[in-house]
Amino acid sequence: MKAIIIFILIFGVLVTFHEFGHFIMAKRAGIFVREFSIGMGPLIFHYQGQETTYSLRLLPMGGYVRMAGLEENNDYFEPGRPVSAVLDDEGAIRFLSFMEEANLEEGLPLEVVAGDMEKDFYLEAIPYGENEAKRFAISRSAVIEEEDGTQVKVAPIDRQFQNASLKDRLLTNLAGPFNNFVLAVVVYILIAFMQGGVYSDAPTVGEIVADSPAASAGLMAGDTIQQIGATSIASFTDIQAALQQSGTKKVDVQVKRTNGEVKTLTLTPKEEQDQSGNKRLILGIMRSKDQRFTSKIMYGFTSIWGIVTGIFGVIGHMLRTGFNINNFGGPVYMYQATSEVVSFGASAVLSLMAYLSVNLGVVNLLPIPALDGGKVLLNLVEGIRKKPLSAKTEGMINMIGAVLLVLLFIAVTWNDIMRLF
């Protein structure tokens, strides 16, 4: 249960930060944001802001920013559709409900004939019990109650996404992945401060584990390991490789003390078994830490750079050798990874969240239709052509991309499940 809760929290934080980037940039650009939702599916709670509705939905696996514009379904005024309207003192519609069973004490039941909530702001409808249609003005601050109970504001066409400048649309599309990178940087910096510094890969001894082979042999904190047996040591990672050669036999370890003295100590590596049942040889030493303030800050940037280069390395390998579904992981993989790290404490959980945040940012920047990177690519094409693609063409491209992503999601999820067994 603990792993499930942490998994939901991690996924929720990643998606919320991603969408919050789109939200902030859209607001800055003057794009009308109808709704900012945490979660997907049925509505649990909503708060009506000055313009934007902030909602909480039942399924915690996701979220979205709903901007007024081309990607919305604006078929509100289908002829014959029943609606319920509340009028203001001047007779204009201030509240319009599309719920099938709207319960409005002051609501006027109507049957839609025609209408517009983008340019002319009117509704032509037949009042209940009458035969003649009437024309009602719609207030430019009117609230719409949708079929699921979500309440959003009407949006004039000049503030819709497609009518923002190319620069503002481009920055809005980039803001989601950018926020994932910002989150990762902040989390890695927090981890550096929590653990008291940045662990170094230098072969310098940090702490000595009590009753360990290193403690028995006389190794000291600050010693730099130069050689194990016949193997020269250049990094902390080299130590484990050298131990695999010596096994559990006695081995000479050459170290350089902080005063410059070089000593040779003899010790016997100890064999231990980790939680996964894998055996490894240990000396009983910890990595040294760089405790400088600047190093802790830089750790946030160097960590995400290492992940980004690793991801593009995998992508480059697939371009050379072919697609491999085992290089992908979905929600099942994320849950499995969360289950494995949750027992290692807060730092491990935060590290996983930062790692996944970078992955989410990079994947969303890939030039695939329906992803942010695909939208950015269309923005760049528009900049080159000096005019946007037609709404029909852009919609078709995004639809094809969405279908391919759904198929990939299903395949990746199925592969993750198979890997569990």
Coordinates of C-alpha atoms in Angstrom, one line a residue:
M1 CA 0.0 0.0 0.0
K2 CA 2.9 2.4 0.8
A3 CA 4.4 1.8 -2.6
I4 CA 1.1 2.5 -4.3
I5 CA 0.6 5.8 -2.5
I6 CA 4.1 7.0 -3.2
F7 CA 3.8 5.9 -6.9
I8 CA 0.5 7.9 -7.2
L9 CA 2.2 10.9 -5.5
I10 CA 5.2 10.8 -7.8
F11 CA 3.1 10.4 -11.0
G12 CA 0.8 13.2 -9.8
V13 CA 3.7 15.6 -9.0
L14 CA 5.3 15.0 -12.4
V15 CA 2.2 15.5 -14.4
T16 CA 1.1 18.5 -12.3
F17 CA 4.4 20.3 -12.7
H18 CA 4.4 19.5 -16.5
E19 CA 0.9 21.0 -17.0
F20 CA 1.7 23.9 -14.6
G21 CA 4.4 24.9 -17.1
H22 CA 1.9 25.1 -19.9
F23 CA -0.6 26.9 -17.7
I24 CA 1.8 29.6 -16.5
M25 CA 3.1 30.3 -20.0
A26 CA -0.4 30.4 -21.5
K27 CA -1.5 32.8 -18.9
R28 CA 1.5 35.0 -19.5
A29 CA 0.7 35.0 -23.2
G30 CA -2.9 36.0 -22.6
I31 CA -4.3 32.7 -23.9
F32 CA -7.6 31.9 -22.3
V33 CA -7.2 28.8 -20.0
R34 CA -10.6 27.3 -19.4
E35 CA -9.6 24.6 -16.9
F36 CA -6.5 23.3 -15.0
S37 CA -7.2 19.8 -13.9
I38 CA -5.3 17.5 -11.5
G39 CA -6.3 14.0 -12.3
M40 CA -8.5 12.6 -15.1
G41 CA -12.0 11.2 -15.3
P42 CA -15.1 12.0 -13.3
L43 CA -15.1 15.4 -11.5
I44 CA -14.7 15.4 -7.7
F45 CA -14.3 19.1 -6.9
H46 CA -13.9 22.3 -8.8
Y47 CA -13.2 26.0 -7.9
Q48 CA -14.2 28.7 -10.3
G49 CA -11.4 31.3 -10.5
Q50 CA -11.6 34.7 -12.3
E51 CA -11.1 33.0 -15.6
T52 CA -9.9 29.4 -15.0
T53 CA -11.7 26.5 -13.4
Y54 CA -9.4 24.5 -11.1
S55 CA -10.6 21.0 -10.8
L56 CA -9.8 17.7 -9.1
R57 CA -10.7 14.5 -10.8
L58 CA -11.1 10.9 -9.7
L59 CA -8.2 9.2 -11.5
P60 CA -4.8 10.5 -10.1
M61 CA -3.0 9.2 -13.2
G62 CA -2.6 12.4 -15.1
G63 CA -3.9 16.0 -15.5
Y64 CA -4.3 18.6 -18.2
V65 CA -4.5 22.3 -19.1
R66 CA -7.5 23.0 -21.3
M67 CA -6.9 26.1 -23.4
A68 CA -9.6 27.6 -25.5
G69 CA -9.0 26.9 -29.1
L70 CA -8.7 24.5 -32.0
E71 CA -8.3 21.3 -30.1
E72 CA -11.6 21.8 -28.2
N73 CA -14.9 20.4 -29.1
N74 CA -17.1 23.4 -29.4
D75 CA -20.3 21.7 -30.7
Y76 CA -22.3 23.1 -27.8
F77 CA -25.1 24.4 -29.9
E78 CA -26.4 21.4 -31.7
P79 CA -29.9 22.1 -32.9
G80 CA -32.6 20.5 -30.7
R81 CA -30.3 20.2 -27.7
P82 CA -32.0 21.1 -24.4
V83 CA -30.2 23.6 -22.2
S84 CA -31.0 25.6 -19.1
A85 CA -30.1 29.3 -18.9
V86 CA -29.9 31.9 -16.1
L87 CA -30.3 35.5 -17.2
D88 CA -28.8 38.6 -15.6
D89 CA -30.7 41.9 -14.9
E90 CA -30.2 43.0 -18.5
G91 CA -31.7 39.8 -20.0
A92 CA -28.3 38.3 -21.1
I93 CA -27.4 34.7 -20.3
R94 CA -24.9 34.6 -17.4
F95 CA -25.1 30.9 -16.7
L96 CA -25.8 28.2 -19.3
S97 CA -26.1 24.5 -18.3
F98 CA -25.7 21.6 -20.7
M99 CA -26.3 18.9 -18.1
E100 CA -29.1 16.6 -19.0
E101 CA -30.8 17.0 -15.6
A102 CA -29.9 20.6 -14.7
N103 CA -31.4 21.6 -11.4
L104 CA -31.5 25.4 -11.6
E105 CA -34.3 27.1 -9.5
E106 CA -34.1 30.2 -11.7
G107 CA -33.1 28.4 -14.9
L108 CA -35.0 28.9 -18.1
P109 CA -35.4 25.7 -20.1
L110 CA -34.6 26.1 -23.8
E111 CA -34.2 24.1 -27.0
V112 CA -31.2 25.2 -29.0
V113 CA -31.7 26.5 -32.6
A114 CA -28.3 28.1 -33.1
G115 CA -25.7 30.0 -31.2
D116 CA -22.1 31.3 -30.9
M117 CA -19.8 31.9 -27.8
E118 CA -16.7 33.0 -29.6
K119 CA -17.6 36.0 -31.8
D120 CA -21.2 37.2 -31.7
F121 CA -22.1 35.7 -28.2
Y122 CA -25.7 34.8 -28.8
L123 CA -28.1 31.9 -28.3
E124 CA -31.2 31.4 -30.5
A125 CA -33.5 29.0 -28.7
I126 CA -37.1 28.1 -28.2
P127 CA -38.3 28.5 -24.5
Y128 CA -40.0 25.5 -23.1
G129 CA -43.8 25.5 -23.9
E130 CA -43.4 28.0 -26.7
N131 CA -43.2 27.7 -30.5
E132 CA -41.2 30.7 -31.5
A133 CA -37.4 31.0 -31.2
K134 CA -36.0 33.9 -29.3
R135 CA -32.5 35.4 -29.5
F136 CA -30.6 35.9 -26.2
A137 CA -27.3 37.7 -25.8
I138 CA -24.6 35.7 -23.9
S139 CA -22.5 37.7 -21.4
R140 CA -18.8 37.7 -22.2
S141 CA -18.2 36.6 -18.6
A142 CA -20.9 33.8 -18.7
V143 CA -20.3 30.5 -17.1
I144 CA -20.9 27.2 -19.0
E145 CA -21.9 24.1 -17.0
E146 CA -20.9 21.1 -19.1
E147 CA -22.4 17.6 -19.2
D148 CA -20.2 16.3 -16.4
G149 CA -20.8 19.3 -14.2
T150 CA -17.6 21.1 -14.9
Q151 CA -18.1 24.9 -15.0
V152 CA -15.9 27.0 -17.3
K153 CA -16.0 30.5 -18.7
V154 CA -16.8 31.4 -22.3
A155 CA -13.7 32.5 -24.3
P156 CA -13.6 35.1 -27.0
I157 CA -11.9 34.0 -30.2
D158 CA -9.2 36.6 -30.0
R159 CA -7.9 34.9 -26.8
Q160 CA -8.0 31.4 -28.1
F161 CA -4.8 29.4 -28.5
Q162 CA -4.6 29.4 -32.3
N163 CA -4.8 33.2 -32.4
A164 CA -1.8 33.8 -30.1
S165 CA 1.4 34.8 -31.7
L166 CA 3.7 32.0 -33.0
K167 CA 6.3 32.9 -30.3
D168 CA 3.7 32.6 -27.5
R169 CA 2.4 29.3 -28.9
L170 CA 5.9 27.9 -29.2
L171 CA 6.9 28.9 -25.7
T172 CA 3.6 27.5 -24.3
N173 CA 4.3 24.1 -25.9
L174 CA 7.9 24.1 -24.6
A175 CA 6.9 25.1 -21.1
G176 CA 5.7 21.7 -20.0
P177 CA 8.9 19.8 -20.6
F178 CA 11.0 22.8 -19.3
N179 CA 9.1 22.5 -16.0
N180 CA 10.0 18.8 -15.8
F181 CA 13.7 19.7 -16.1
V182 CA 13.3 22.5 -13.5
L183 CA 11.6 20.1 -11.1
A184 CA 14.5 17.6 -11.5
V185 CA 17.2 20.2 -10.9
V186 CA 15.4 21.3 -7.7
V187 CA 15.0 17.8 -6.4
Y188 CA 18.6 16.8 -7.1
I189 CA 19.8 19.9 -5.3
L190 CA 17.5 19.0 -2.4
I191 CA 19.0 15.5 -2.3
A192 CA 22.5 16.9 -2.2
F193 CA 21.7 19.0 0.8
M194 CA 19.8 16.1 2.5
Q195 CA 22.8 13.7 2.2
G196 CA 25.2 16.4 3.3
G197 CA 27.1 16.7 0.0
V198 CA 27.7 15.2 -3.4
Y199 CA 29.1 11.7 -3.5
S200 CA 32.3 11.6 -5.5
D201 CA 33.6 8.9 -7.8
A202 CA 37.1 9.6 -6.8
P203 CA 38.7 6.5 -5.1
T204 CA 38.9 8.4 -1.8
V205 CA 37.5 6.8 1.3
G206 CA 34.6 8.6 3.0
E207 CA 33.3 6.7 6.0
I208 CA 34.4 3.4 7.3
V209 CA 31.8 0.8 8.2
A210 CA 32.3 -0.6 11.7
D211 CA 33.5 -4.3 11.9
S212 CA 34.2 -4.3 8.2
P213 CA 37.3 -5.6 6.4
A214 CA 38.4 -2.0 5.8
A215 CA 38.1 -1.2 9.5
S216 CA 40.0 -4.4 10.5
A217 CA 42.8 -3.6 8.0
G218 CA 43.3 -0.1 9.3
L219 CA 41.9 2.0 6.4
M220 CA 41.0 5.5 7.4
A221 CA 38.6 8.2 6.1
G222 CA 40.4 10.3 3.6
D223 CA 42.7 7.5 2.3
T224 CA 42.9 7.4 -1.5
I225 CA 43.0 3.9 -2.8
Q226 CA 45.6 3.6 -5.6
Q227 CA 45.8 -0.1 -6.2
I228 CA 44.1 -3.4 -5.2
G229 CA 46.2 -6.4 -5.9
A230 CA 47.7 -5.8 -9.4
T231 CA 44.9 -3.5 -10.5
S232 CA 45.4 0.3 -10.5
I233 CA 42.4 2.2 -9.2
A234 CA 41.4 5.5 -10.9
S235 CA 37.8 5.8 -9.6
F236 CA 35.5 4.5 -6.9
T237 CA 33.8 2.4 -9.5
D238 CA 37.1 0.6 -10.2
I239 CA 37.1 -0.8 -6.7
Q240 CA 34.2 -3.2 -7.2
A241 CA 35.7 -4.4 -10.5
A242 CA 39.1 -5.1 -8.8
L243 CA 37.4 -7.0 -5.9
Q244 CA 35.7 -9.3 -8.4
Q245 CA 39.2 -10.5 -9.5
S246 CA 40.5 -11.1 -5.9
G247 CA 37.3 -12.8 -4.6
T248 CA 37.4 -13.5 -0.9
K249 CA 41.1 -14.1 -0.8
K250 CA 43.5 -11.8 1.0
V251 CA 44.6 -8.9 -1.2
D252 CA 47.0 -6.0 -0.8
V253 CA 45.6 -2.6 -1.0
Q254 CA 47.8 0.4 -1.6
V255 CA 46.6 3.7 -0.2
K256 CA 47.8 7.3 0.0
R257 CA 47.2 9.0 3.3
T258 CA 46.1 12.6 3.6
N259 CA 49.6 13.5 4.8
G260 CA 51.1 12.0 1.6
E261 CA 52.3 8.8 3.1
V262 CA 51.8 5.7 0.9
K263 CA 50.9 2.5 2.7
T264 CA 50.1 -1.1 1.7
L265 CA 47.4 -2.8 3.8
T266 CA 46.3 -6.4 3.6
L267 CA 42.6 -7.3 3.9
T268 CA 40.1 -10.0 3.0
P269 CA 37.0 -8.8 1.1
K270 CA 33.6 -9.8 2.6
E271 CA 30.8 -11.4 0.5
E272 CA 27.3 -10.0 1.0
Q273 CA 23.9 -10.6 -0.6
D274 CA 21.6 -7.7 -1.5
Q275 CA 17.8 -7.7 -1.4
S276 CA 17.6 -9.1 -4.9
G277 CA 19.7 -12.1 -4.0
N278 CA 22.8 -10.9 -5.8
K279 CA 26.2 -11.5 -4.2
R280 CA 28.8 -8.8 -4.1
L281 CA 32.2 -8.3 -2.5
I282 CA 32.7 -5.3 -0.1
L283 CA 35.4 -3.6 1.8
G284 CA 33.1 -1.6 4.1
I285 CA 33.9 1.9 2.8
M286 CA 31.7 4.7 1.7
R287 CA 32.3 7.2 -1.1
S288 CA 33.6 10.6 -0.1
K289 CA 31.4 13.7 -0.2
D290 CA 32.0 17.1 -1.7
Q291 CA 30.3 19.3 0.9
R292 CA 30.8 22.7 -0.9
F293 CA 27.7 24.8 -1.4
T294 CA 28.4 25.3 -5.1
S295 CA 28.9 21.6 -5.6
K296 CA 25.5 20.9 -4.1
I297 CA 23.9 23.4 -6.5
M298 CA 25.7 22.1 -9.5
Y299 CA 24.7 18.6 -8.7
G300 CA 21.2 19.4 -9.9
F301 CA 22.4 20.4 -13.3
T302 CA 25.1 17.7 -13.7
S303 CA 22.6 15.0 -12.7
I304 CA 20.0 15.8 -15.3
W305 CA 22.7 16.3 -18.0
G306 CA 23.9 12.8 -17.3
I307 CA 20.3 11.4 -17.7
V308 CA 19.6 13.4 -20.9
T309 CA 22.8 12.2 -22.6
G310 CA 22.0 8.7 -21.5
I311 CA 18.5 8.8 -23.0
F312 CA 19.8 10.2 -26.3
G313 CA 22.5 7.5 -26.3
V314 CA 19.7 4.9 -26.1
I315 CA 17.7 6.7 -28.9
G316 CA 20.9 6.9 -31.0
H317 CA 21.5 3.2 -30.5
M318 CA 18.0 2.3 -31.6
L319 CA 18.4 4.4 -34.7
R320 CA 21.4 2.4 -35.6
T321 CA 20.3 -1.1 -34.6
G322 CA 16.5 -0.9 -34.7
F323 CA 13.5 -0.4 -32.3
N324 CA 13.6 -2.3 -29.0
I325 CA 10.6 -2.1 -26.8
N326 CA 12.6 -3.1 -23.8
N327 CA 14.1 0.4 -23.8
F328 CA 10.7 1.8 -22.8
G329 CA 8.9 1.7 -19.6
G330 CA 5.3 2.7 -18.7
P331 CA 3.2 3.1 -15.5
V332 CA 3.8 -0.6 -14.6
Y333 CA 7.6 -0.1 -14.8
M334 CA 7.3 3.1 -12.8
Y335 CA 5.3 1.3 -10.1
Q336 CA 7.9 -1.6 -10.0
A337 CA 10.7 0.9 -9.7
T338 CA 8.9 2.7 -6.9
S339 CA 8.3 -0.6 -5.1
E340 CA 12.1 -1.3 -5.2
V341 CA 13.3 2.1 -4.0
V342 CA 10.7 2.9 -1.4
S343 CA 12.5 0.8 1.3
F344 CA 15.7 2.9 0.8
G345 CA 14.2 6.1 2.2
A346 CA 13.3 9.6 1.1
S347 CA 16.4 10.3 -0.9
A348 CA 15.9 7.2 -3.1
V349 CA 12.3 8.1 -3.7
L350 CA 13.2 11.7 -4.6
S351 CA 16.0 10.5 -6.9
L352 CA 13.5 8.3 -8.7
M353 CA 11.1 11.1 -9.1
A354 CA 13.8 13.4 -10.5
Y355 CA 14.9 10.7 -12.9
L356 CA 11.4 10.1 -14.2
S357 CA 10.8 13.8 -14.5
V358 CA 13.8 14.2 -16.8
N359 CA 12.6 11.2 -18.8
L360 CA 9.1 12.8 -19.1
G361 CA 10.6 16.1 -20.3
V362 CA 12.9 14.5 -22.9
V363 CA 10.2 12.2 -24.3
N364 CA 7.7 15.0 -24.6
L365 CA 10.3 17.0 -26.6
L366 CA 10.6 14.3 -29.2
P367 CA 9.1 15.4 -32.6
I368 CA 6.2 13.0 -32.4
P369 CA 2.7 14.3 -33.3
A370 CA 0.4 14.8 -30.3
L371 CA 3.4 15.3 -28.0
D372 CA 4.8 18.7 -27.1
G373 CA 7.7 18.1 -29.4
G374 CA 5.4 17.4 -32.3
K375 CA 3.6 20.6 -31.6
V376 CA 6.9 22.5 -31.5
L377 CA 7.8 21.0 -34.8
L378 CA 4.5 22.2 -36.3
N379 CA 5.3 25.7 -34.9
L380 CA 8.7 25.6 -36.6
V381 CA 7.1 24.5 -39.9
E382 CA 4.7 27.4 -39.6
G383 CA 7.6 29.8 -39.0
I384 CA 9.3 28.6 -42.1
R385 CA 6.2 28.6 -44.3
K386 CA 5.1 32.0 -42.8
K387 CA 1.6 30.5 -42.4
P388 CA 0.1 27.7 -40.3
L389 CA -1.1 24.4 -41.6
S390 CA -4.8 24.2 -42.0
A391 CA -6.8 23.1 -39.0
K392 CA -7.8 19.9 -40.8
T393 CA -4.3 19.0 -41.6
E394 CA -3.0 19.7 -38.2
G395 CA -5.8 17.8 -36.6
M396 CA -5.2 14.8 -38.8
I397 CA -1.4 14.8 -38.0
N398 CA -2.2 15.0 -34.2
M399 CA -4.8 12.2 -34.5
I400 CA -2.4 9.9 -36.2
G401 CA 0.2 10.7 -33.6
A402 CA -2.3 10.1 -30.8
V403 CA -3.3 6.7 -32.2
L404 CA 0.4 5.6 -32.5
L405 CA 1.1 6.7 -28.9
V406 CA -1.9 4.8 -27.6
L407 CA -0.7 1.7 -29.5
L408 CA 2.9 2.2 -28.1
F409 CA 1.5 2.7 -24.6
I410 CA -0.5 -0.6 -24.8
A411 CA 2.6 -2.4 -26.2
V412 CA 4.9 -1.0 -23.5
T413 CA 2.5 -1.7 -20.7
W414 CA 2.0 -5.3 -21.9
N415 CA 5.8 -5.7 -22.1
D416 CA 6.2 -4.4 -18.6
I417 CA 3.7 -6.9 -17.3
M418 CA 5.4 -9.7 -19.1
R419 CA 8.8 -8.7 -17.6
L420 CA 7.3 -9.0 -14.1
F421 CA 6.9 -12.7 -14.7

